[in-house]
Amino acid sequence: MTIKTLVQAGLLGLAIASTAYVPQASAETLRVSGGTVQRALKVPMNRAVVVESDVAFAELSIANPGIADISTLSERSIYVLGKAPGRTTLTLLAPDGSLITNVEVQVTADVGELKERLREVLPGEAIEVRPANDGIVLSGTVSSAMALDRALDLANRYAPERVSNLMMVGGTQQVMMKVRFAEMSRSVRKSLGFSAGVQGTGDNGSIGFQGGTGGYIGSSVSNGPTLDTDSQGAFQIGFGYGDVEFAMLIEALESKGFVRTLAEPNLTSLSGQAASFLAGGEYPVPVRDDDGNVSVTFKPFGIVLNMTPRVIGENINLNLKAEVSQLDTSIGITDAGFSISGFSTRSTESTVEMRDGESFAIAGLLQDDFTDLSSQVPWLGDVPVLGALFRSADYQREQSELVIIVSAHLVTPTRGDALALPTDRVRPPSENQLFMRGITAVTDRPISGGAGEVARQDFTGSYGYVME
């Protein structure tokens, strides 16, 4: 292979490589009639067009070379390359130096590739893409907010911070959330204790004895054994013979407790918007600063619900914070003359995803506490049979079970007469009904609409807020 052949091969390869980086050019005809053109010349950014003029020209000039670059291919052909978004003017001059026409050149963002990427990433979404000056306009209707966010993120890759969003989200975008708090608490306590006292008197003095682990508080040698009978479940037995007196106190107590707590708050919000709900009150809490001054702050308690739903296609993504609290005087404190109660709180925070009408148990707690205590008088409590008089036993067991269930529904507004309120069932009585007949509420108020049948119900069954 000769040097000439190598040089020719190298030049051919360079020409092929250079051709790969030349923007694709398309030809269009620029018709000049009476010194004017029929329409503006639109050129995509980083792409080129070849313009063929009906009139031969001798010279070209561009007002802003930073927006578009031009070159002549012949006396009737023009090569125009878009460089930056914007508008500029292309001037054509005749061989005698006279003006042929001014052509408005509009360089816009290249949206062809963006359209292809949107069809690949979001198939089936009716998204329209249009160039607007140096930016991009997205319009159309998408199926979910997630698809909208993806389209905007992709468009920002082609025109950072120059994307106008005119898209709309179709379908139902309002979410009603129903939260159910259910808690059951059971407690059992049993205790058994004995106390005894013996006293004897004679000519040479007196002698007494006391013992036990129950409610016995002491004895008087002169007045006989004295036992405490103020405790619940306590009873006393005593007898005497001559100068000897004997008393015995037995404490036997069994207590059982049961607590049921149920709360069902409902809340509706638009997709992507936060919503909060409070049914309860605010408790004043005194706060002392470094200077000793006392101020009052208020702490909310009751049923607190905060949620942010987001509809993603057929699913509902839900961020939830729920809390049920109430005052608990058993854990309060007293400071500087103020008595402050504590709070018993059950709360949860979670993010779940579900379909319309589905439910999730987002929290559950089963707690079982057991304590027992046995106390006795040393040595005497170990005596067979009689040792039971010097022993006491106590045990306590507490069980609690908590479940929080969340249900989500896609909802739309309805007519007001299709809903019933608790106040629709009753109306205030007249003076005759109140004073003469003793009627405090009239339950036969006529109501028209979808809530009429519900409002005509009496109070023998379930009643409250009804929504269908």
XYZ file of C-alpha atoms in Angstrom, residues 6-22:
17
model
C -2.982 5.802 2.988
C -3.542 9.546 2.727
C -6.669 9.061 0.650
C -8.037 6.524 3.169
C -7.317 8.863 6.058
C -9.041 11.795 4.357
C -12.057 9.585 3.608
C -12.310 8.495 7.258
C -12.029 12.106 8.456
C -14.759 13.151 6.083
C -17.043 10.363 7.360
C -16.333 11.274 11.030
C -16.976 14.954 10.341
C -20.228 14.146 8.598
C -21.480 12.296 11.724
C -21.415 15.512 13.789
C -23.083 17.760 11.175
